[in-house]
Amino acid sequence: MLAQQKQRITELFQAAMAPLIEGSGLTPTITLERPRDPSHGDIACNLAMQLAKPLKKNPRELAQALVDGVLSQPGREELISSADIAGPGFINLRVADAAKQAVVKVVLAEGAQYGKSSAGAGKKVLVEFVSANPTGPLHVGHGRQGALGDAMSALLQSQGYDVMREFYYNDAGVQIATLATSVQARAKGFKPGDAGWPESAYNGDYIADIADDFKAKKTVSASDGEPATASGDVDDIESIRRFAVAYLRREQDLDLQAFGVRFDNYYLESSLYTEGKVAAAVDALIKAGKTYELDGALWLKTTDYGDDKDRVMKKGDGTYTYFVPDVAYHITKWQRGFGKVINIQGSDHHGTIARVRAGLQAANVGIPQGYPDYVLHKMVTVMKNGEEVKISKRAGSYVTLRDLIEWSNGTEADAGDLTRGRDAVRFFLISRKADSEFVFDVDVALTRNDENPVYYVQYAHARICSVLNQWGGDEATLDQVQDLAPLTAPREVSLLAKLAEYPEALAHALQELGPHQVAFYLRDLAGELHSYYNAERVLVDDVPTKMARLALMSATRQVLRNGLALIGVSAPTRM
């Protein structure tokens, strides 16, 4: 049911209830739900049972009075065809056929805007995701973050929010130093297994590629950074560090482009130090009286904010622990005007949540409790040819996002066009709730049947395109079809109801911070379309019926297209 129709029925109940509660001071909430058993009707309301006890009246008698009041109001015939009372006082309504069919006109009139709202207008949200260390290629966990974060951002934008997609680069610390020494060792002719190879070095083939380009004095640049030109001097560790970081940032940029993920801003961890933001955050915590010194280290009183123990901020050697720059970083998010922040990270970050939030509260800069929001995702296991894949030669120790896209693209696909692989990876990686572990089966991603969920949804879109092509008429005229009365077959009614659910599905997905629900909805909608297609002929001889069904097809195609676009998956016209 469309939101405006639901609101109108709520108003009918309010009007029917008014004389029954007059003078009582009651302000009950009118809840309209879908009955568990569809045979009971389209809408169920327990208002009579809510009112019975405070009014000291029989709930069935109250239900009858409410039904009489609703059915007696002018204009209700356009929305409600009948009402009855069940059990101890449930009110079951049957929605009029015309009200169910109205969704077709709404979808065709609103087009790409159908499902969108202005609920978040004027509110800024920062979504931080991927945020990979620039020490190697993006792995499948980064891919899951990319799919979740991009879909989350699009979901927020669809509901009117002003969204910034941000990538936080951890370009400072031990891992960057390890990257530099790894490249230096390769540049000097060492390789993994040699006596002179550093024990903690990165072993992937990409290290050799960086070393070769460094010695060739090449220039590389990330999308938002200054070009880095290699000096070629294998003893110039600082030049090696700058070149390696820029090289890998560029590689990550290319992988994200192939994945169809974009960012509005890149934030460097190193800037938090060079701009004095870490020092300022630490100073604020000290001034707030939330720190103390013990055993040569500086501690934060995180137990004041529910943590199980206090945490070290600055070690005896003068270096900060990893959560301190995170506190400084989130203070900058707040200072930049982002009252709502969503971090999408791996579940291994669970332990940092309490201490980061404690640091933000202790800093006493006006940040509310519970800031920021976190969406933590679990591991992705990759299966190929019936076996788990753990190693990538390119990366040395893990499956890369690029591997997954290329494997899922298929050998018969155009090697220069990774659309099929990107679609499969994006759909699969958001098709489960983030906090559930996920097995990505490449063999399933390559199938072209109902077992492959992205194929199943995309085929629904392509199937509609085929029907409209067979018709051969002007599709632009379908929004002018006025007579939708023929749309009364059971499968048509189910499809109409599913189309009407789309705006509510988006709102609920956002409320739960769960873009996986969009994938769930699309699979359900595709299922309704395929069931309808198998049950009813669209191109029948009866012209009014044919035109009504073509309009329904066009509306369904539009909603499929809207939902697929939101999660960054293409809507092919042929398959």
Coordinates of C-alpha atoms in Angstrom, one line a residue:
M1 CA 0.0 0.0 0.0
L2 CA 1.2 3.5 -0.9
A3 CA 2.2 5.7 2.0
Q4 CA -0.4 8.3 1.1
Q5 CA -3.1 5.7 1.1
K6 CA -2.0 4.3 4.5
Q7 CA -2.1 7.9 5.8
R8 CA -5.6 8.4 4.5
I9 CA -6.8 5.1 6.1
T10 CA -5.2 6.2 9.4
E11 CA -7.2 9.5 9.1
L12 CA -10.4 7.5 8.6
F13 CA -9.7 5.6 11.8
Q14 CA -8.9 8.8 13.7
A15 CA -12.2 10.3 12.6
A16 CA -14.1 7.1 13.6
M17 CA -12.3 7.0 17.0
A18 CA -12.8 10.6 17.9
P19 CA -16.4 10.4 19.4
L20 CA -15.4 7.1 21.2
I21 CA -12.5 8.7 23.2
E22 CA -13.9 12.2 23.6
G23 CA -13.1 13.5 27.0
S24 CA -11.0 10.4 28.0
G25 CA -7.6 12.1 27.4
L26 CA -6.4 9.0 25.5
T27 CA -4.0 9.4 22.5
P28 CA -3.7 5.9 21.1
T29 CA -1.4 5.1 18.2
I30 CA -3.1 3.7 15.2
T31 CA -1.1 0.8 13.8
L32 CA -1.9 -0.7 10.4
E33 CA -0.3 -4.0 9.7
R34 CA -0.4 -6.7 7.1
P35 CA -2.3 -9.8 8.3
R36 CA -0.2 -12.9 8.7
D37 CA -2.8 -14.8 6.7
P38 CA -3.6 -13.0 3.4
S39 CA -7.1 -14.6 3.4
H40 CA -8.0 -12.3 6.4
G41 CA -7.6 -9.2 4.3
D42 CA -5.1 -6.6 3.3
I43 CA -4.8 -4.5 6.5
A44 CA -5.2 -5.4 10.2
C45 CA -5.7 -2.9 13.0
N46 CA -5.8 -3.7 16.8
L47 CA -7.1 -0.2 17.8
A48 CA -10.3 -1.6 19.4
M49 CA -8.2 -3.9 21.7
Q50 CA -6.0 -0.9 22.7
L51 CA -9.0 1.1 23.7
A52 CA -11.0 -1.6 25.4
K53 CA -9.3 -1.6 28.8
P54 CA -9.0 2.1 29.4
L55 CA -12.5 2.7 28.1
K56 CA -13.8 -0.3 30.0
K57 CA -15.7 -1.5 27.0
N58 CA -16.1 -4.8 25.1
P59 CA -13.4 -4.8 22.4
R60 CA -15.6 -6.4 19.7
E61 CA -18.3 -3.8 20.4
L62 CA -15.6 -1.1 20.0
A63 CA -14.4 -2.7 16.9
Q64 CA -17.8 -2.7 15.4
A65 CA -18.2 1.0 16.3
L66 CA -14.9 1.8 14.6
V67 CA -15.8 -0.2 11.5
D68 CA -19.2 1.5 11.2
G69 CA -17.4 4.9 11.6
V70 CA -14.8 4.1 9.0
L71 CA -17.3 2.8 6.4
S72 CA -19.7 5.7 6.9
Q73 CA -17.1 8.3 5.9
P74 CA -17.2 9.9 2.4
G75 CA -14.6 8.8 0.0
R76 CA -13.7 5.6 1.8
E77 CA -15.0 3.5 -1.2
E78 CA -11.9 4.6 -3.1
L79 CA -9.7 2.9 -0.5
I80 CA -11.7 0.3 1.4
S81 CA -14.0 -2.2 -0.1
S82 CA -15.0 -4.0 3.1
A83 CA -14.2 -4.5 6.7
D84 CA -14.8 -7.3 9.2
I85 CA -14.0 -8.2 12.8
A86 CA -12.0 -11.2 13.9
G87 CA -11.2 -12.9 17.2
P88 CA -11.3 -10.7 20.3
G89 CA -11.5 -7.5 18.3
F90 CA -9.1 -7.3 15.4
I91 CA -10.3 -5.2 12.5
N92 CA -9.5 -6.6 9.0
L93 CA -9.8 -4.3 6.0
R94 CA -9.9 -5.2 2.3
V95 CA -8.4 -2.5 0.1
A96 CA -10.3 -1.5 -3.0
D97 CA -9.0 -2.8 -6.3
A98 CA -8.6 0.8 -7.6
A99 CA -6.4 1.7 -4.6
K100 CA -4.1 -1.3 -5.3
Q101 CA -3.9 -0.5 -9.0
A102 CA -3.0 3.2 -8.3
V103 CA 0.6 2.3 -7.7
V104 CA 1.2 1.8 -11.4
K105 CA 0.3 5.4 -12.2
V106 CA 2.4 6.7 -9.3
V107 CA 5.5 4.7 -10.4
L108 CA 5.2 5.7 -14.0
A109 CA 4.7 9.4 -13.1
E110 CA 7.6 9.5 -10.6
G111 CA 10.0 7.3 -12.6
A112 CA 13.5 7.3 -11.1
Q113 CA 12.2 9.4 -8.2
Y114 CA 9.8 6.6 -7.0
G115 CA 10.9 5.5 -3.6
K116 CA 12.8 8.6 -2.7
S117 CA 11.8 11.0 0.0
S118 CA 12.9 14.2 1.7
A119 CA 12.9 12.8 5.2
G120 CA 16.6 13.6 5.7
A121 CA 16.6 17.0 3.9
G122 CA 19.0 19.5 5.5
K123 CA 20.9 16.8 7.4
K124 CA 24.6 16.0 6.7
V125 CA 25.9 12.4 7.0
L126 CA 29.5 11.2 6.5
V127 CA 29.9 7.6 5.5
E128 CA 33.4 6.3 6.0
F129 CA 34.2 2.9 4.3
V130 CA 37.0 0.8 2.8
S131 CA 39.7 3.0 4.4
A132 CA 42.4 0.4 3.4
N133 CA 46.0 0.9 4.4
P134 CA 47.9 1.8 1.3
T135 CA 50.2 -1.3 1.7
G136 CA 48.7 -3.7 -0.8
P137 CA 45.8 -4.4 -3.2
L138 CA 42.2 -4.3 -1.9
H139 CA 41.0 -7.6 -0.6
V140 CA 37.5 -9.1 -0.6
G141 CA 36.8 -7.7 2.8
H142 CA 37.4 -4.2 1.4
G143 CA 35.1 -5.2 -1.4
R144 CA 32.3 -6.0 1.1
Q145 CA 32.9 -2.6 2.7
G146 CA 32.8 -0.9 -0.7
A147 CA 29.5 -2.6 -1.7
L148 CA 27.9 -1.9 1.7
G149 CA 29.2 1.7 2.0
D150 CA 28.3 2.7 -1.5
A151 CA 24.8 1.2 -1.1
M152 CA 24.4 2.8 2.3
S153 CA 25.4 6.2 0.9
A154 CA 22.9 5.9 -2.0
L155 CA 20.2 4.8 0.4
L156 CA 20.8 7.9 2.5
Q157 CA 20.8 10.1 -0.5
S158 CA 17.5 8.5 -1.7
Q159 CA 15.9 9.7 1.6
G160 CA 17.1 13.3 1.2
Y161 CA 20.4 13.3 3.2
D162 CA 23.4 15.3 2.2
V163 CA 26.0 12.5 2.1
M164 CA 29.8 12.6 2.0
R165 CA 31.6 9.3 1.1
E166 CA 35.0 9.4 2.8
F167 CA 38.1 7.1 2.5
Y168 CA 40.5 7.4 5.5
Y169 CA 44.1 6.5 4.6
N170 CA 46.2 5.0 7.3
D171 CA 49.4 6.4 5.7
A172 CA 51.3 6.6 9.0
G173 CA 52.8 4.0 11.3
V174 CA 54.6 0.7 11.3
Q175 CA 52.8 -0.8 8.3
I176 CA 53.9 2.0 6.0
A177 CA 57.5 1.6 7.2
T178 CA 57.2 -2.2 6.5
L179 CA 56.0 -1.4 3.0
A180 CA 59.0 0.8 2.4
T181 CA 61.5 -1.7 3.6
S182 CA 59.8 -4.4 1.6
V183 CA 60.1 -2.4 -1.7
Q184 CA 63.6 -1.5 -0.8
A185 CA 64.6 -5.1 -0.4
R186 CA 63.1 -6.0 -3.7
A187 CA 64.8 -3.0 -5.3
K188 CA 68.1 -4.3 -4.0
G189 CA 67.5 -7.7 -5.6
F190 CA 66.2 -9.7 -2.6
K191 CA 63.1 -11.8 -2.8
P192 CA 60.9 -13.8 -0.3
G193 CA 62.9 -16.7 1.1
D194 CA 66.3 -15.0 0.6
A195 CA 68.6 -14.6 3.6
G196 CA 68.4 -10.8 3.4
W197 CA 64.6 -10.7 3.1
P198 CA 63.0 -8.8 6.0
E199 CA 61.0 -11.2 8.2
S200 CA 57.9 -8.9 8.4
A201 CA 58.0 -7.9 4.7
Y202 CA 55.1 -8.0 2.3
N203 CA 55.6 -10.9 -0.1
G204 CA 53.2 -10.3 -3.0
D205 CA 54.3 -9.9 -6.6
Y206 CA 53.0 -6.3 -6.4
I207 CA 56.1 -5.4 -4.3
A208 CA 58.4 -6.4 -7.1
D209 CA 56.3 -4.3 -9.5
I210 CA 56.7 -1.2 -7.3
A211 CA 60.4 -1.8 -7.0
D212 CA 60.8 -2.1 -10.7
D213 CA 58.9 1.1 -11.4
F214 CA 60.9 2.9 -8.6
K215 CA 64.2 2.0 -10.2
A216 CA 62.8 3.1 -13.5
K217 CA 62.2 6.5 -11.9
K218 CA 58.5 6.5 -12.9
T219 CA 55.9 9.0 -11.7
V220 CA 52.6 7.9 -10.2
S221 CA 49.7 9.8 -8.6
A222 CA 46.6 8.9 -6.7
S223 CA 43.3 10.5 -7.7
D224 CA 43.6 13.2 -5.0
G225 CA 47.3 13.4 -4.4
E226 CA 50.4 15.1 -5.7
P227 CA 52.4 13.1 -8.3
A228 CA 55.3 11.1 -6.7
T229 CA 58.4 10.7 -8.9
A230 CA 60.8 8.0 -7.8
S231 CA 64.4 8.9 -7.3
G232 CA 65.6 5.5 -8.3
D233 CA 68.1 5.5 -5.5
V234 CA 67.6 2.2 -3.6
D235 CA 69.1 3.7 -0.4
D236 CA 66.6 6.6 -0.5
I237 CA 64.0 5.1 1.9
E238 CA 61.9 8.3 2.1
S239 CA 61.5 8.4 -1.7
I240 CA 60.7 4.7 -1.7
R241 CA 58.0 5.3 1.0
R242 CA 56.4 8.2 -0.9
F243 CA 56.5 6.4 -4.2
A244 CA 55.1 3.1 -2.8
V245 CA 52.2 4.8 -1.0
A246 CA 51.3 6.8 -4.1
Y247 CA 51.6 3.7 -6.3
L248 CA 49.3 1.6 -4.1
R249 CA 46.8 4.4 -3.7
R250 CA 46.6 4.6 -7.4
E251 CA 46.2 0.9 -7.7
Q252 CA 43.4 1.0 -5.1
D253 CA 41.8 3.9 -7.1
L254 CA 41.8 1.7 -10.2
D255 CA 40.2 -1.2 -8.4
L256 CA 37.5 1.0 -6.9
Q257 CA 36.8 2.4 -10.3
A258 CA 36.4 -1.1 -11.7
F259 CA 34.0 -1.8 -8.8
G260 CA 32.0 1.3 -9.5
V261 CA 32.7 2.9 -6.1
R262 CA 33.5 6.6 -5.8
F263 CA 34.5 8.8 -2.9
D264 CA 33.9 12.5 -2.3
N265 CA 36.9 12.9 0.0
Y266 CA 40.1 11.2 1.0
Y267 CA 41.5 11.9 4.5
L268 CA 45.1 11.2 5.4
E269 CA 46.0 9.9 8.8
S270 CA 49.4 11.7 8.4
S271 CA 47.6 15.1 8.2
L272 CA 46.2 14.6 11.7
Y273 CA 49.9 14.7 12.9
T274 CA 51.2 17.4 10.6
E275 CA 48.2 19.7 11.3
G276 CA 48.5 19.1 15.1
K277 CA 45.1 17.5 15.4
V278 CA 46.3 14.5 17.4
A279 CA 48.3 16.8 19.8
A280 CA 45.2 19.0 20.2
A281 CA 43.0 16.0 21.0
V282 CA 45.4 14.7 23.6
D283 CA 45.7 18.1 25.1
A284 CA 41.9 18.4 25.4
L285 CA 41.7 15.0 27.1
I286 CA 44.5 16.0 29.6
K287 CA 42.8 19.3 30.3
A288 CA 39.4 17.6 30.9
G289 CA 41.1 15.6 33.7
K290 CA 40.5 12.2 31.9
T291 CA 44.1 11.0 31.8
Y292 CA 46.8 9.9 34.1
E293 CA 50.4 8.7 34.0
L294 CA 51.4 5.2 35.1
D295 CA 54.5 3.2 34.4
G296 CA 55.9 5.8 32.0
A297 CA 52.7 5.8 29.8
L298 CA 49.7 8.2 29.5
W299 CA 46.4 6.5 30.1
L300 CA 42.8 7.5 29.3
K301 CA 40.1 6.8 31.8
T302 CA 37.9 4.9 29.4
T303 CA 36.3 3.0 32.4
D304 CA 34.4 6.2 33.1
Y305 CA 32.5 5.5 29.9
G306 CA 31.8 1.8 30.3
D307 CA 35.0 0.3 29.0
D308 CA 36.2 -2.8 30.8
K309 CA 39.6 -1.2 31.6
D310 CA 41.5 2.0 31.0
R311 CA 43.6 2.3 27.8
V312 CA 47.1 3.5 27.1
M313 CA 47.1 6.6 24.9
K314 CA 50.9 7.3 24.7
K315 CA 53.4 4.5 25.2
G316 CA 56.7 5.0 27.1
D317 CA 58.6 5.5 23.8
G318 CA 56.4 8.5 23.0
T319 CA 54.3 7.0 20.3
Y320 CA 50.5 7.0 20.4
T321 CA 48.4 3.9 20.4
Y322 CA 46.2 3.4 17.3
F323 CA 42.9 4.6 18.8
V324 CA 44.3 8.1 19.6
P325 CA 44.4 9.3 16.0
D326 CA 40.9 7.8 15.6
V327 CA 39.6 10.0 18.3
A328 CA 41.3 13.0 16.7
Y329 CA 39.9 12.0 13.3
H330 CA 36.3 11.8 14.6
I331 CA 36.6 15.1 16.4
T332 CA 37.4 16.6 12.9
K333 CA 34.3 14.9 11.5
W334 CA 32.2 16.6 14.2
Q335 CA 33.9 19.9 13.6
R336 CA 33.2 19.6 9.9
G337 CA 29.5 19.7 10.7
F338 CA 28.6 16.0 10.4
G339 CA 26.2 15.3 13.2
K340 CA 25.7 11.8 11.9
V341 CA 28.6 9.6 11.0
I342 CA 28.5 5.9 9.9
N343 CA 31.7 3.8 9.9
I344 CA 31.6 0.6 7.9
Q345 CA 34.5 -1.6 9.1
G346 CA 35.5 -5.2 9.6
S347 CA 34.3 -7.0 12.7
D348 CA 38.0 -6.9 14.0
H349 CA 37.3 -3.3 14.8
H350 CA 34.8 -4.2 17.5
G351 CA 37.2 -3.6 20.3
T352 CA 37.9 0.0 19.2
I353 CA 34.3 1.2 19.4
A354 CA 34.2 1.6 23.2
R355 CA 37.5 3.4 23.5
V356 CA 36.9 5.7 20.5
R357 CA 33.5 6.7 21.9
A358 CA 35.0 7.1 25.3
G359 CA 37.7 9.4 23.9
L360 CA 35.1 11.5 22.2
Q361 CA 33.0 11.9 25.3
A362 CA 36.1 12.6 27.5
A363 CA 37.2 15.3 25.1
N364 CA 34.1 17.3 26.0
V365 CA 33.6 19.0 22.7
G366 CA 29.8 18.5 22.5
I367 CA 29.8 15.2 20.7
P368 CA 26.7 13.1 21.7
Q369 CA 26.9 9.6 23.2
G370 CA 26.8 6.8 20.7
Y371 CA 28.8 8.8 18.1
P372 CA 29.7 7.5 15.5
D373 CA 27.4 4.7 14.3
Y374 CA 29.2 1.5 13.3
V375 CA 28.2 -1.2 10.8
L376 CA 30.7 -4.1 11.3
H377 CA 30.9 -6.8 8.7
K378 CA 32.2 -10.3 9.1
M379 CA 34.6 -12.3 6.9
V380 CA 34.1 -13.3 3.3
T381 CA 35.1 -16.8 2.3
V382 CA 35.7 -17.3 -1.5
M383 CA 34.9 -20.6 -3.1
K384 CA 36.0 -21.5 -6.7
N385 CA 35.7 -24.9 -8.4
G386 CA 34.3 -26.3 -5.2
E387 CA 37.3 -25.3 -3.1
E388 CA 38.1 -22.4 -0.8
V389 CA 40.6 -19.9 -2.3
K390 CA 42.9 -18.3 0.2
I391 CA 45.9 -17.2 -1.8
S392 CA 46.4 -14.7 -4.5
K393 CA 49.8 -14.6 -6.3
R394 CA 49.4 -10.9 -6.8
A395 CA 48.7 -10.2 -3.2
G396 CA 50.7 -13.0 -1.6
S397 CA 48.3 -13.9 1.1
Y398 CA 44.7 -13.1 0.3
V399 CA 42.1 -12.9 -2.5
T400 CA 41.9 -9.5 -4.0
L401 CA 38.8 -7.6 -5.0
R402 CA 40.2 -7.4 -8.6
D403 CA 40.5 -11.2 -8.6
L404 CA 36.9 -11.6 -7.5
I405 CA 35.6 -9.2 -10.1
E406 CA 37.6 -10.9 -12.9
W407 CA 36.7 -14.4 -11.9
S408 CA 33.0 -13.5 -11.7
N409 CA 33.1 -11.8 -15.1
G410 CA 33.5 -15.2 -16.9
T411 CA 35.8 -16.2 -19.8
E412 CA 33.1 -15.5 -22.4
A413 CA 32.7 -11.9 -21.4
D414 CA 34.6 -9.1 -23.0
A415 CA 37.8 -8.9 -21.1
G416 CA 37.7 -5.1 -21.3
D417 CA 34.2 -4.9 -19.8
L418 CA 34.0 -6.0 -16.2
T419 CA 30.3 -5.1 -15.8
R420 CA 29.1 -8.7 -15.3
G421 CA 31.8 -9.4 -12.7
R422 CA 31.2 -6.1 -10.9
D423 CA 27.4 -6.6 -10.8
A424 CA 27.8 -10.1 -9.3
V425 CA 30.3 -9.0 -6.7
R426 CA 28.4 -6.0 -5.6
F427 CA 25.0 -7.8 -5.4
F428 CA 26.5 -10.8 -3.6
L429 CA 28.4 -8.8 -1.1
I430 CA 25.4 -6.8 0.1
S431 CA 22.9 -9.7 -0.1
R432 CA 23.5 -10.8 3.5
K433 CA 23.3 -8.8 6.7
A434 CA 26.7 -7.3 7.4
D435 CA 27.3 -9.1 10.7
S436 CA 26.8 -12.5 9.1
E437 CA 29.7 -14.4 7.5
F438 CA 29.4 -14.8 3.8
V439 CA 30.6 -17.5 1.4
F440 CA 31.1 -16.1 -2.1
D441 CA 30.8 -18.9 -4.6
V442 CA 32.4 -17.9 -7.9
D443 CA 30.8 -20.9 -9.6
V444 CA 27.3 -19.6 -8.6
A445 CA 28.2 -16.1 -9.8
L446 CA 29.0 -17.5 -13.2
T447 CA 25.7 -19.4 -13.6
R448 CA 22.9 -18.1 -15.7
N449 CA 19.9 -19.5 -13.9
D450 CA 17.7 -19.0 -10.9
E451 CA 20.5 -20.1 -8.5
N452 CA 22.3 -16.9 -9.2
P453 CA 20.4 -14.1 -7.4
V454 CA 21.8 -11.2 -9.4
Y455 CA 21.0 -13.0 -12.7
Y456 CA 17.5 -13.8 -11.3
V457 CA 16.8 -10.1 -10.7
Q458 CA 18.5 -8.8 -13.8
Y459 CA 16.6 -11.4 -15.9
A460 CA 13.3 -10.0 -14.6
H461 CA 14.3 -6.6 -16.0
A462 CA 15.4 -8.0 -19.3
R463 CA 12.3 -10.2 -19.5
I464 CA 10.1 -7.1 -19.2
C465 CA 12.1 -5.3 -21.9
S466 CA 11.6 -8.3 -24.2
V467 CA 7.8 -8.2 -23.7
L468 CA 7.7 -4.4 -24.4
N469 CA 9.8 -5.0 -27.5
Q470 CA 7.4 -7.7 -28.7
W471 CA 4.5 -5.2 -28.2
G472 CA 6.4 -2.7 -30.4
G473 CA 4.4 0.3 -29.2
D474 CA 5.5 3.6 -27.8
E475 CA 6.5 2.9 -24.2
A476 CA 6.4 6.6 -23.3
T477 CA 2.6 6.4 -23.7
L478 CA 2.1 3.7 -21.0
D479 CA 1.9 6.3 -18.2
Q480 CA -1.2 7.6 -19.9
V481 CA -3.1 4.3 -19.6
Q482 CA -6.1 5.2 -17.5
D483 CA -8.0 1.9 -17.3
L484 CA -6.2 -0.3 -14.8
A485 CA -9.3 -2.1 -13.7
P486 CA -8.4 -5.4 -15.5
L487 CA -5.5 -5.9 -13.1
T488 CA -7.3 -8.2 -10.7
A489 CA -5.7 -11.6 -11.2
P490 CA -4.1 -13.1 -8.1
R491 CA -0.5 -12.7 -9.4
E492 CA -1.3 -9.2 -10.6
V493 CA -2.5 -8.2 -7.1
S494 CA 0.6 -9.7 -5.5
L495 CA 2.9 -7.8 -7.9
L496 CA 1.0 -4.5 -7.4
A497 CA 1.4 -4.9 -3.6
K498 CA 5.1 -5.6 -3.9
L499 CA 5.6 -2.4 -6.1
A500 CA 3.8 -0.4 -3.4
E501 CA 6.1 -1.7 -0.7
Y502 CA 9.3 -0.2 -2.3
P503 CA 9.3 3.2 -0.6
E504 CA 8.6 1.6 2.8
A505 CA 11.4 -1.0 2.1
L506 CA 13.9 1.8 1.5
A507 CA 12.9 3.6 4.7
H508 CA 13.1 0.5 6.7
A509 CA 16.5 -0.5 5.3
L510 CA 17.8 3.0 6.3
Q511 CA 16.4 2.8 9.8
E512 CA 18.1 -0.6 10.3
L513 CA 21.3 0.6 8.5
G514 CA 20.9 -2.5 6.4
P515 CA 21.3 -2.1 2.6
H516 CA 21.0 -5.9 2.4
Q517 CA 17.3 -5.4 2.7
V518 CA 17.3 -3.7 -0.8
A519 CA 18.7 -6.9 -2.3
F520 CA 16.1 -8.9 -0.4
Y521 CA 13.3 -6.7 -1.8
L522 CA 14.7 -6.9 -5.4
R523 CA 14.8 -10.7 -5.2
D524 CA 11.2 -10.8 -3.9
L525 CA 10.0 -8.4 -6.6
A526 CA 11.8 -10.4 -9.3
G527 CA 10.1 -13.5 -7.9
E528 CA 6.7 -11.8 -8.1
L529 CA 7.4 -10.8 -11.7
H530 CA 8.5 -14.3 -12.8
S531 CA 5.5 -15.9 -11.2
Y532 CA 3.2 -13.4 -12.8
Y533 CA 4.8 -13.9 -16.3
N534 CA 4.4 -17.6 -16.0
A535 CA 0.7 -17.3 -14.8
E536 CA -0.7 -14.7 -17.2
R537 CA -0.2 -13.6 -20.8
V538 CA 0.6 -9.9 -21.2
L539 CA 0.0 -9.5 -25.0
V540 CA -3.6 -10.7 -25.1
D541 CA -6.2 -9.8 -27.7
D542 CA -8.3 -7.8 -25.3
V543 CA -6.9 -4.3 -25.7
P544 CA -7.8 -2.8 -22.3
T545 CA -6.3 -5.8 -20.5
K546 CA -3.2 -5.8 -22.7
M547 CA -2.6 -2.1 -22.1
A548 CA -3.2 -2.4 -18.3
R549 CA -0.7 -5.3 -18.2
L550 CA 1.9 -3.5 -20.3
A551 CA 1.6 -0.5 -17.9
L552 CA 2.1 -2.9 -15.0
M553 CA 5.2 -4.3 -16.8
S554 CA 6.6 -0.9 -17.3
A555 CA 6.1 0.1 -13.7
T556 CA 7.8 -3.1 -12.5
R557 CA 10.7 -2.5 -14.8
Q558 CA 11.1 1.0 -13.3
V559 CA 11.2 -0.2 -9.7
L560 CA 13.7 -2.9 -10.6
R561 CA 15.8 -0.3 -12.3
N562 CA 15.6 2.1 -9.3
G563 CA 16.6 -0.6 -6.8
L564 CA 19.4 -2.0 -8.9
A565 CA 20.8 1.6 -9.4
L566 CA 20.7 2.2 -5.7
I567 CA 23.0 -0.8 -5.0
G568 CA 25.2 0.0 -8.0
V569 CA 24.2 -2.9 -10.3
S570 CA 23.3 -2.6 -13.9
A571 CA 19.9 -3.3 -15.4
P572 CA 20.5 -5.0 -18.7
T573 CA 17.8 -5.0 -21.4
R574 CA 19.0 -8.4 -22.9
M575 CA 20.5 -11.4 -21.3

